[in-house]
Amino acid sequence: MSDAGRALGVGIDFGTTNSTAAVFDGERLEFVGLEDGAPIMPSATYIDRALQACVGQQAIDRYLAGNTGRTVEFIPEVIGTESEFVQHGDSENPAPLETATKAIYGQPLIDSGLQGRLFRGMKRLLGDERTRRLMVFDHPFRVVALITPILLHIRKRIRHAGVENCVRAHVGHPVNFEGREPHRNRTALARLSEACRHAGIHDQRPYAEPVAAAVRYLHGQPGLDGECLLTVDFGGGTLDFCVLHRRGDRFDVATTHGIALGGDRIDQLLFQELLFPLLGKGEVWRRRGMSRDIETRFPFEDYEQLLLNWTVGYTLNQNRYTTAVMDCIAQGGPGGRKFGRLHELIRRNLGYLVFQSIKAFKAELSTMPMAVLDIPEIEVQVELTRPQFEALIAEPLAAFAAALDETLARAGVAASDVDIVLRTGGSNLIPAVRRILDERFPGRVVEQDPFTSVAAGLAIADYCSDSANRP
């Protein structure tokens, strides 16, 4: 697709988990190959010791290669020096003064073997004013600087797709960014805008993601009946809604609403409920004391957050974590086998593999009545039926239903007033989520591509915003 002689619309969907981009010329919609020709790329940045960055799956692969099997050693960080004068003689035989300098050490914060830092899900930090800089090998990096390489890569791929002068785009954003800051949306949009400018996209136009999904659908259905539309965008990081009222070939946004609930949280919940008990949670730790054996619960809570956040899971490969695990393995029995799994997961840095297995398992449960979570690397096989799965995620499902009710209340409409419900986002593939919508809006729910409809709508909106392309 070339931009020679005609205006093009460009849409960029920078997501918490994945990113996509699309181009629209008024007739043809084209998704941009961001990685090996595929339109979907992980939103990940890896920075090595030379401060060189790579993005996408390559970033994840380099992180995994650099941390698999590596014992993590934190060494004391030198935070300053102090000097003092030293004289070695005495009053009868004075010697020249010498200066002795010694280093002042802080807490053991430096991972001496770390080859690079991986940043994943940075979209979650955009609205947090307190998170201004992250240290990367003694260099402070602003949050903006950590997402700019992803946007720069996307812009380069858009240019490779034929849009030579890619300086303008509609850029998607959630209704509400994650966080508790009162001004998080303003902060996040300012940071996202700055990152786009650094990437060469100087004229970026922020556009709510659920509205973009509606634009994609309405563009493909010009003769559509029905005036009130509800969009449900349930992705990896956030859950967004919008209610639209059509006015001929245009529409008005009645309300938008969003909460910090996504597929990533459901994946973590499955990890906790299904795998933690198989990795040693709840087991007894027996060790020899001065006069008698001591029995306590194994402190699994010290491991939980690092296991649930696979990008930092490699830090469990320290003696202060592995010594206790090895001690429990030596005790043998069923508990020893569980801790053997935990040790293997830590030693081989298998957190990413485990989460990929959970995602595939969740997808299978979306189409089958039963599925098996099979992770041979840690000798785990867990069978789960769909009703059992839905019982495990009852809390997120209740939050989904409550957010849906809140959206309708804000728009001042009843469920019966909604003519069409548009579903998009990967988490909308969960049957229980679809059932909630089908029960509230029988016969009125339609599905769009869960992963690319937002980028498509952004490209269409960008094209239509150009006055030269308006009827």
Short mmCIF file of C-alpha atoms in Angstrom, two decimals:
data_model
loop_
_atom_site.label_atom_id
_atom_site.label_comp_id
_atom_site.label_asym_id
_atom_site.label_seq_id
_atom_site.Cartn_x
_atom_site.Cartn_y
_atom_site.Cartn_z
CA MET A 1 0.00 0.00 0.00
CA SER A 2 1.58 3.28 -1.11
CA ASP A 3 0.77 6.79 0.07
CA ALA A 4 1.65 8.31 -3.30
CA GLY A 5 -1.08 10.68 -4.45
CA ARG A 6 -3.62 9.87 -1.78
CA ALA A 7 -4.14 10.31 1.94
CA LEU A 8 -3.87 7.30 4.22
CA GLY A 9 -5.18 6.63 7.69
CA VAL A 10 -2.83 5.05 10.22
CA GLY A 11 -3.91 3.40 13.47
CA ILE A 12 -1.60 2.22 16.27
CA ASP A 13 -2.91 0.04 19.08
CA PHE A 14 -0.15 0.04 21.72
CA GLY A 15 -1.41 -2.56 24.18
CA THR A 16 -0.45 -3.79 27.61
CA THR A 17 0.29 -7.27 26.29
CA ASN A 18 0.48 -6.91 22.49
CA SER A 19 0.58 -4.16 19.89
CA THR A 20 -0.90 -3.93 16.39
CA ALA A 21 -1.09 -1.34 13.60
CA ALA A 22 -3.24 -0.84 10.50
CA VAL A 23 -3.40 1.37 7.40
CA PHE A 24 -6.57 2.41 5.53
CA ASP A 25 -6.77 4.15 2.13
CA GLY A 26 -10.53 4.66 1.96
CA GLU A 27 -11.19 1.29 0.35
CA ARG A 28 -8.68 -1.23 1.54
CA LEU A 29 -7.66 -2.00 5.11
CA GLU A 30 -4.23 -3.52 5.66
CA PHE A 31 -2.68 -4.76 8.89
CA VAL A 32 1.02 -4.00 9.25
CA GLY A 33 3.42 -6.92 9.66
CA LEU A 34 5.15 -5.99 12.89
CA GLU A 35 7.12 -9.18 13.45
CA ASP A 36 7.94 -11.88 10.90
CA GLY A 37 5.00 -10.70 8.83
CA ALA A 38 2.51 -11.16 11.69
CA PRO A 39 0.36 -8.18 12.71
CA ILE A 40 0.58 -8.87 16.46
CA MET A 41 3.77 -8.16 18.42
CA PRO A 42 4.43 -8.48 22.17
CA SER A 43 4.73 -5.07 23.83
CA ALA A 44 8.18 -5.77 25.26
CA THR A 45 11.50 -3.87 25.38
CA TYR A 46 14.88 -5.38 26.23
CA ILE A 47 17.92 -3.18 26.99
CA ASP A 48 21.37 -4.77 27.23
CA ARG A 49 24.47 -3.58 29.07
CA ALA A 50 25.52 -1.49 26.07
CA LEU A 51 22.11 0.24 26.41
CA GLN A 52 21.03 -1.13 23.03
CA ALA A 53 17.33 -1.93 22.76
CA CYS A 54 15.32 -4.57 20.94
CA VAL A 55 11.57 -5.13 21.07
CA GLY A 56 8.83 -7.72 20.64
CA GLN A 57 9.46 -11.45 20.73
CA GLN A 58 13.18 -10.87 20.21
CA ALA A 59 13.24 -8.94 23.48
CA ILE A 60 11.56 -11.82 25.32
CA ASP A 61 13.86 -14.41 23.72
CA ARG A 62 16.99 -12.49 24.73
CA TYR A 63 15.72 -12.17 28.29
CA LEU A 64 15.04 -15.91 28.50
CA ALA A 65 18.41 -16.86 27.01
CA GLY A 66 20.30 -14.57 29.37
CA ASN A 67 18.65 -15.76 32.57
CA THR A 68 18.00 -19.48 32.13
CA GLY A 69 20.07 -21.49 34.60
CA ARG A 70 21.86 -18.42 35.91
CA THR A 71 22.53 -18.09 39.63
CA VAL A 72 21.73 -14.53 40.65
CA GLU A 73 24.25 -12.80 42.90
CA PHE A 74 23.56 -9.36 44.24
CA ILE A 75 26.74 -7.50 45.16
CA PRO A 76 26.98 -4.41 47.37
CA GLU A 77 26.55 -1.17 45.49
CA VAL A 78 29.16 1.54 46.06
CA ILE A 79 27.20 4.67 46.93
CA GLY A 80 30.19 6.89 47.80
CA THR A 81 33.68 7.12 49.23
CA GLU A 82 35.25 8.68 52.30
CA SER A 83 38.84 9.73 52.88
CA GLU A 84 40.93 10.25 56.00
CA PHE A 85 44.52 11.23 56.73
CA VAL A 86 46.79 8.55 58.15
CA GLN A 87 50.22 9.13 59.71
CA HIS A 88 52.44 6.09 60.33
CA GLY A 89 55.30 7.70 62.27
CA ASP A 90 55.51 8.91 65.86
CA SER A 91 56.41 12.21 67.44
CA GLU A 92 60.16 11.49 67.28
CA ASN A 93 60.15 9.99 63.78
CA PRO A 94 57.32 11.66 61.88
CA ALA A 95 56.32 10.23 58.51
CA PRO A 96 54.54 11.97 55.66
CA LEU A 97 50.77 12.08 55.84
CA GLU A 98 48.95 9.57 53.62
CA THR A 99 45.38 9.62 52.45
CA ALA A 100 43.30 6.46 52.90
CA THR A 101 40.14 6.18 50.84
CA LYS A 102 37.48 3.54 51.32
CA ALA A 103 34.22 2.84 49.59
CA ILE A 104 30.87 3.19 51.28
CA TYR A 105 28.53 0.35 50.38
CA GLY A 106 24.77 0.42 50.26
CA GLN A 107 22.30 -2.42 50.10
CA PRO A 108 23.16 -5.39 47.81
CA LEU A 109 21.21 -4.15 44.80
CA ILE A 110 23.43 -4.90 41.79
CA ASP A 111 22.91 -8.17 39.92
CA SER A 112 26.46 -8.74 38.68
CA GLY A 113 25.50 -11.35 36.05
CA LEU A 114 22.52 -9.52 34.54
CA GLN A 115 22.94 -9.20 30.77
CA GLY A 116 19.89 -7.04 30.11
CA ARG A 117 16.61 -5.72 31.49
CA LEU A 118 13.21 -6.73 30.11
CA PHE A 119 10.28 -4.33 30.36
CA ARG A 120 6.84 -5.82 29.76
CA GLY A 121 3.42 -4.28 30.31
CA MET A 122 4.85 -0.76 30.63
CA LYS A 123 1.46 0.65 29.67
CA ARG A 124 0.41 -0.09 33.26
CA LEU A 125 2.93 2.47 34.56
CA LEU A 126 2.08 5.33 32.23
CA GLY A 127 -0.45 6.87 34.62
CA ASP A 128 1.68 6.52 37.76
CA GLU A 129 3.25 9.91 38.49
CA ARG A 130 5.43 8.36 41.19
CA THR A 131 7.15 6.08 38.69
CA ARG A 132 9.27 8.55 36.80
CA ARG A 133 12.53 6.72 36.17
CA LEU A 134 13.72 3.12 36.29
CA MET A 135 17.39 2.26 36.70
CA VAL A 136 18.97 0.31 33.86
CA PHE A 137 22.64 -0.50 34.56
CA ASP A 138 23.18 2.67 36.62
CA HIS A 139 21.39 4.80 34.03
CA PRO A 140 18.01 6.34 34.87
CA PHE A 141 15.47 5.70 32.10
CA ARG A 142 12.21 7.59 32.03
CA VAL A 143 9.08 5.54 31.44
CA VAL A 144 8.71 7.37 28.11
CA ALA A 145 12.15 6.15 27.01
CA LEU A 146 11.21 2.54 27.68
CA ILE A 147 8.16 2.52 25.40
CA THR A 148 9.63 4.69 22.64
CA PRO A 149 11.56 1.76 21.04
CA ILE A 150 8.28 -0.13 20.55
CA LEU A 151 6.60 2.83 18.88
CA LEU A 152 9.69 3.50 16.77
CA HIS A 153 9.68 -0.12 15.58
CA ILE A 154 5.98 0.16 14.71
CA ARG A 155 6.58 3.35 12.74
CA LYS A 156 9.43 1.72 10.82
CA ARG A 157 7.24 -1.25 9.94
CA ILE A 158 4.46 1.10 8.80
CA ARG A 159 6.96 2.81 6.51
CA HIS A 160 8.10 -0.59 5.25
CA ALA A 161 4.45 -1.31 4.42
CA GLY A 162 4.47 1.65 2.04
CA VAL A 163 3.54 4.68 4.15
CA GLU A 164 6.72 6.67 3.55
CA ASN A 165 5.70 9.82 5.40
CA CYS A 166 4.33 8.27 8.59
CA VAL A 167 4.20 11.27 10.91
CA ARG A 168 0.49 11.15 11.76
CA ALA A 169 -1.63 8.46 13.37
CA HIS A 170 -4.58 7.78 15.60
CA VAL A 171 -3.19 6.12 18.74
CA GLY A 172 -5.46 4.05 20.95
CA HIS A 173 -5.80 4.37 24.69
CA PRO A 174 -7.99 2.72 27.36
CA VAL A 175 -10.87 4.64 28.87
CA ASN A 176 -9.03 4.59 32.20
CA PHE A 177 -5.36 3.79 32.56
CA GLU A 178 -4.37 1.53 35.41
CA GLY A 179 -3.49 3.04 38.78
CA ARG A 180 -4.98 5.03 41.65
CA GLU A 181 -3.57 8.46 40.76
CA PRO A 182 -6.37 11.06 40.42
CA HIS A 183 -4.83 12.48 37.23
CA ARG A 184 -3.52 9.21 35.82
CA ASN A 185 -5.27 9.56 32.45
CA ARG A 186 -3.81 13.01 31.82
CA THR A 187 -0.35 11.85 32.88
CA ALA A 188 -0.52 8.68 30.79
CA LEU A 189 -1.71 10.46 27.65
CA ALA A 190 1.03 13.08 27.99
CA ARG A 191 3.66 10.36 28.30
CA LEU A 192 2.25 8.35 25.41
CA SER A 193 2.17 11.49 23.26
CA GLU A 194 5.79 12.29 24.10
CA ALA A 195 6.92 8.77 23.26
CA CYS A 196 5.14 9.00 19.91
CA ARG A 197 6.94 12.26 19.12
CA HIS A 198 10.30 10.71 19.97
CA ALA A 199 9.41 7.87 17.60
CA GLY A 200 8.73 10.35 14.79
CA ILE A 201 4.92 10.38 15.00
CA HIS A 202 4.55 14.11 15.58
CA ASP A 203 0.82 14.40 14.89
CA GLN A 204 -0.70 11.74 17.06
CA ARG A 205 -4.37 11.80 17.90
CA PRO A 206 -5.45 9.87 21.02
CA TYR A 207 -8.61 7.82 20.53
CA ALA A 208 -10.47 5.63 23.00
CA GLU A 209 -10.01 1.95 22.15
CA PRO A 210 -13.65 0.82 22.58
CA VAL A 211 -14.79 3.68 20.34
CA ALA A 212 -12.25 2.58 17.72
CA ALA A 213 -13.69 -0.94 17.81
CA ALA A 214 -17.14 0.53 17.16
CA VAL A 215 -15.80 2.58 14.22
CA ARG A 216 -14.41 -0.61 12.68
CA TYR A 217 -17.77 -2.34 12.92
CA LEU A 218 -19.89 0.56 11.74
CA HIS A 219 -17.66 1.15 8.74
CA GLY A 220 -18.25 -2.42 7.59
CA GLN A 221 -22.00 -2.19 8.18
CA PRO A 222 -23.18 1.00 6.43
CA GLY A 223 -26.84 -0.11 6.26
CA LEU A 224 -26.98 -1.28 9.86
CA ASP A 225 -30.27 -1.14 11.73
CA GLY A 226 -30.21 0.04 15.32
CA GLU A 227 -29.24 3.30 16.97
CA CYS A 228 -27.79 2.34 20.38
CA LEU A 229 -24.49 0.40 20.40
CA LEU A 230 -22.46 -0.97 23.30
CA THR A 231 -18.79 -1.88 22.81
CA VAL A 232 -17.09 -4.32 25.21
CA ASP A 233 -13.30 -4.36 24.86
CA PHE A 234 -11.87 -6.99 27.25
CA GLY A 235 -8.15 -7.28 26.61
CA GLY A 236 -5.02 -8.39 28.41
CA GLY A 237 -4.68 -5.40 30.72
CA THR A 238 -7.96 -3.48 30.88
CA LEU A 239 -11.72 -3.83 30.44
CA ASP A 240 -13.33 -0.95 28.54
CA PHE A 241 -16.90 -0.09 27.56
CA CYS A 242 -18.56 2.62 25.53
CA VAL A 243 -22.17 3.40 24.60
CA LEU A 244 -22.77 5.09 21.25
CA HIS A 245 -25.89 6.62 19.70
CA ARG A 246 -25.97 6.64 15.91
CA ARG A 247 -27.15 9.75 14.10
CA GLY A 248 -27.36 8.77 10.43
CA ASP A 249 -23.81 8.21 9.21
CA ARG A 250 -22.34 9.67 12.41
CA PHE A 251 -22.48 8.77 16.09
CA ASP A 252 -22.33 10.40 19.52
CA VAL A 253 -20.51 8.85 22.46
CA ALA A 254 -22.93 8.70 25.39
CA THR A 255 -20.45 7.37 27.92
CA THR A 256 -17.24 5.40 28.38
CA HIS A 257 -16.12 3.34 31.35
CA GLY A 258 -13.12 1.17 32.14
CA ILE A 259 -11.49 -0.79 34.96
CA ALA A 260 -8.13 -2.47 35.50
CA LEU A 261 -9.21 -6.02 34.77
CA GLY A 262 -7.81 -8.14 31.96
CA GLY A 263 -6.71 -11.56 30.83
CA ASP A 264 -3.33 -11.19 32.53
CA ARG A 265 -5.03 -11.09 35.92
CA ILE A 266 -7.00 -14.25 35.07
CA ASP A 267 -3.76 -15.98 34.06
CA GLN A 268 -2.20 -15.07 37.40
CA LEU A 269 -5.27 -16.37 39.22
CA LEU A 270 -4.99 -19.72 37.44
CA PHE A 271 -1.29 -19.90 38.34
CA GLN A 272 -2.11 -19.26 42.00
CA GLU A 273 -4.99 -21.68 42.30
CA LEU A 274 -3.76 -24.55 40.15
CA LEU A 275 0.04 -24.49 40.42
CA PHE A 276 1.00 -22.99 43.78
CA PRO A 277 -0.22 -26.09 45.70
CA LEU A 278 1.90 -28.25 43.35
CA LEU A 279 4.99 -26.11 43.96
CA GLY A 280 5.03 -26.38 47.76
CA LYS A 281 2.52 -23.87 49.07
CA GLY A 282 1.12 -25.07 52.41
CA GLU A 283 3.88 -27.65 52.96
CA VAL A 284 5.78 -28.04 56.23
CA TRP A 285 9.47 -27.09 56.46
CA ARG A 286 11.39 -29.26 58.90
CA ARG A 287 14.91 -28.27 59.97
CA ARG A 288 17.25 -29.09 62.83
CA GLY A 289 17.49 -26.62 65.70
CA MET A 290 19.84 -26.42 68.67
CA SER A 291 18.02 -29.00 70.76
CA ARG A 292 15.12 -30.22 68.64
CA ASP A 293 13.69 -30.23 65.13
CA ILE A 294 11.71 -27.15 64.13
CA GLU A 295 8.55 -27.39 62.01
CA THR A 296 7.04 -24.35 60.34
CA ARG A 297 5.01 -23.61 57.25
CA PHE A 298 7.25 -23.06 54.27
CA PRO A 299 7.35 -19.26 53.63
CA PHE A 300 5.84 -19.56 50.15
CA GLU A 301 4.51 -16.01 50.39
CA ASP A 302 8.10 -14.80 49.86
CA TYR A 303 8.06 -16.42 46.41
CA GLU A 304 4.54 -15.65 45.20
CA GLN A 305 4.84 -12.20 43.64
CA LEU A 306 8.08 -13.09 41.88
CA LEU A 307 6.48 -16.22 40.44
CA LEU A 308 3.42 -14.29 39.27
CA ASN A 309 5.55 -11.67 37.51
CA TRP A 310 7.69 -13.75 35.19
CA THR A 311 9.82 -10.83 34.01
CA VAL A 312 11.50 -10.70 37.43
CA GLY A 313 11.11 -14.39 38.32
CA TYR A 314 14.79 -15.06 37.61
CA THR A 315 15.68 -13.19 40.83
CA LEU A 316 14.43 -16.22 42.78
CA ASN A 317 17.65 -17.95 41.76
CA GLN A 318 19.46 -16.54 44.79
CA ASN A 319 20.79 -18.54 47.72
CA ARG A 320 18.33 -16.93 50.13
CA TYR A 321 15.50 -18.49 48.11
CA THR A 322 17.02 -21.69 46.78
CA THR A 323 18.64 -22.89 50.05
CA ALA A 324 15.27 -23.39 51.74
CA VAL A 325 13.87 -25.10 48.63
CA MET A 326 16.82 -27.50 48.44
CA ASP A 327 16.43 -28.27 52.14
CA CYS A 328 12.78 -29.24 51.57
CA ILE A 329 13.72 -31.38 48.56
CA ALA A 330 16.19 -33.30 50.72
CA GLN A 331 13.40 -34.23 53.10
CA GLY A 332 11.81 -36.31 50.33
CA GLY A 333 8.23 -37.49 50.22
CA PRO A 334 5.34 -35.82 48.36
CA GLY A 335 6.47 -32.41 49.62
CA GLY A 336 9.96 -32.99 48.29
CA ARG A 337 8.56 -33.66 44.82
CA LYS A 338 6.62 -30.39 44.91
CA PHE A 339 9.70 -28.42 45.87
CA GLY A 340 11.60 -30.22 43.13
CA ARG A 341 9.16 -28.67 40.66
CA LEU A 342 9.66 -25.26 42.25
CA HIS A 343 13.42 -25.59 42.04
CA GLU A 344 13.26 -26.62 38.39
CA LEU A 345 11.00 -23.68 37.58
CA ILE A 346 13.44 -21.30 39.28
CA ARG A 347 16.65 -22.83 37.96
CA ARG A 348 15.50 -22.99 34.34
CA ASN A 349 13.61 -19.66 34.46
CA LEU A 350 10.41 -21.28 33.23
CA GLY A 351 7.97 -18.55 34.30
CA TYR A 352 7.34 -17.34 30.74
CA LEU A 353 6.80 -20.90 29.50
CA VAL A 354 4.35 -21.55 32.35
CA PHE A 355 2.28 -18.49 31.50
CA GLN A 356 2.26 -19.38 27.81
CA SER A 357 0.97 -22.83 28.79
CA ILE A 358 -1.73 -21.23 30.95
CA LYS A 359 -2.83 -18.99 28.06
CA ALA A 360 -3.11 -22.00 25.73
CA PHE A 361 -4.97 -23.92 28.44
CA LYS A 362 -7.40 -21.02 28.92
CA ALA A 363 -7.96 -20.82 25.15
CA GLU A 364 -8.72 -24.54 24.98
CA LEU A 365 -11.28 -24.20 27.78
CA SER A 366 -12.97 -21.56 25.63
CA THR A 367 -13.77 -24.16 22.98
CA MET A 368 -13.80 -27.48 24.88
CA PRO A 369 -15.72 -28.65 27.97
CA MET A 370 -12.49 -29.88 29.56
CA ALA A 371 -8.77 -29.20 29.12
CA VAL A 372 -5.44 -30.33 30.59
CA LEU A 373 -2.76 -27.92 31.73
CA ASP A 374 0.27 -29.92 30.61
CA ILE A 375 3.72 -28.58 31.57
CA PRO A 376 6.17 -31.48 31.12
CA GLU A 377 9.16 -29.30 32.08
CA ILE A 378 7.98 -29.38 35.71
CA GLU A 379 6.01 -32.66 35.46
CA VAL A 380 2.59 -31.06 35.89
CA GLN A 381 -0.72 -32.19 34.45
CA VAL A 382 -3.88 -30.55 35.77
CA GLU A 383 -7.31 -31.45 34.39
CA LEU A 384 -10.01 -28.83 34.65
CA THR A 385 -13.61 -28.72 33.45
CA ARG A 386 -15.19 -25.53 32.22
CA PRO A 387 -17.51 -25.27 35.28
CA GLN A 388 -14.47 -25.62 37.54
CA PHE A 389 -12.69 -22.94 35.55
CA GLU A 390 -15.64 -20.59 35.89
CA ALA A 391 -15.75 -21.20 39.63
CA LEU A 392 -12.07 -20.22 39.88
CA ILE A 393 -12.64 -16.95 38.05
CA ALA A 394 -15.91 -16.07 39.79
CA GLU A 395 -14.47 -12.85 41.22
CA PRO A 396 -13.31 -11.40 37.85
CA LEU A 397 -16.63 -12.42 36.30
CA ALA A 398 -18.52 -10.57 39.04
CA ALA A 399 -16.31 -7.50 38.46
CA PHE A 400 -17.07 -7.72 34.72
CA ALA A 401 -20.84 -7.81 35.34
CA ALA A 402 -20.65 -4.93 37.82
CA ALA A 403 -18.67 -2.77 35.37
CA LEU A 404 -21.22 -3.54 32.65
CA ASP A 405 -24.07 -2.41 34.90
CA GLU A 406 -22.15 0.76 35.80
CA THR A 407 -21.66 1.58 32.12
CA LEU A 408 -25.36 1.29 31.32
CA ALA A 409 -26.24 3.38 34.37
CA ARG A 410 -23.82 6.13 33.32
CA ALA A 411 -25.31 6.16 29.82
CA GLY A 412 -28.83 6.30 31.22
CA VAL A 413 -29.97 3.29 29.19
CA ALA A 414 -31.41 -0.11 30.07
CA ALA A 415 -30.14 -3.36 28.61
CA SER A 416 -33.31 -3.52 26.49
CA ASP A 417 -32.42 -0.15 24.92
CA VAL A 418 -29.17 -1.48 23.44
CA ASP A 419 -29.58 -2.59 19.83
CA ILE A 420 -26.12 -4.04 19.18
CA VAL A 421 -23.31 -5.23 21.46
CA LEU A 422 -19.82 -5.38 19.94
CA ARG A 423 -17.36 -7.80 21.52
CA THR A 424 -13.61 -7.44 21.06
CA GLY A 425 -10.45 -8.30 23.01
CA GLY A 426 -9.05 -11.75 23.73
CA SER A 427 -10.75 -12.15 27.11
CA ASN A 428 -14.16 -11.92 25.44
CA LEU A 429 -13.49 -15.42 24.10
CA ILE A 430 -14.09 -16.85 27.59
CA PRO A 431 -17.51 -18.59 27.40
CA ALA A 432 -18.65 -17.28 30.79
CA VAL A 433 -18.04 -13.70 29.63
CA ARG A 434 -19.94 -14.34 26.42
CA ARG A 435 -22.79 -15.93 28.40
CA ILE A 436 -23.15 -12.83 30.60
CA LEU A 437 -23.55 -10.69 27.48
CA ASP A 438 -25.87 -13.15 25.71
CA GLU A 439 -28.14 -13.32 28.75
CA ARG A 440 -28.34 -9.53 29.10
CA PHE A 441 -28.63 -8.84 25.35
CA PRO A 442 -30.13 -11.95 23.70
CA GLY A 443 -29.63 -12.07 19.93
CA ARG A 444 -27.88 -8.69 19.85
CA VAL A 445 -24.23 -9.62 20.47
CA VAL A 446 -21.77 -9.64 17.57
CA GLU A 447 -18.07 -10.42 17.63
CA GLN A 448 -15.19 -8.67 15.94
CA ASP A 449 -11.63 -9.88 15.58
CA PRO A 450 -10.49 -9.88 19.21
CA PHE A 451 -6.94 -8.75 18.50
CA THR A 452 -6.99 -6.38 15.51
CA SER A 453 -10.35 -4.57 15.45
CA VAL A 454 -9.08 -1.65 17.55
CA ALA A 455 -6.13 -0.97 15.24
CA ALA A 456 -8.48 -1.21 12.24
CA GLY A 457 -10.91 1.28 13.76
CA LEU A 458 -8.08 3.66 14.58
CA ALA A 459 -6.87 3.61 10.98
CA ILE A 460 -10.39 4.27 9.67
CA ALA A 461 -10.91 7.10 12.17
CA ASP A 462 -7.56 8.61 11.18
CA TYR A 463 -8.47 8.49 7.50
CA CYS A 464 -11.88 10.07 8.09
CA SER A 465 -10.42 12.82 10.28
CA ASP A 466 -8.53 14.21 7.29
CA SER A 467 -10.75 16.92 5.77
CA ALA A 468 -9.60 15.88 2.28
CA ASN A 469 -11.25 12.48 2.80
CA ARG A 470 -14.60 13.71 4.09
CA PRO A 471 -17.62 13.56 1.81
#
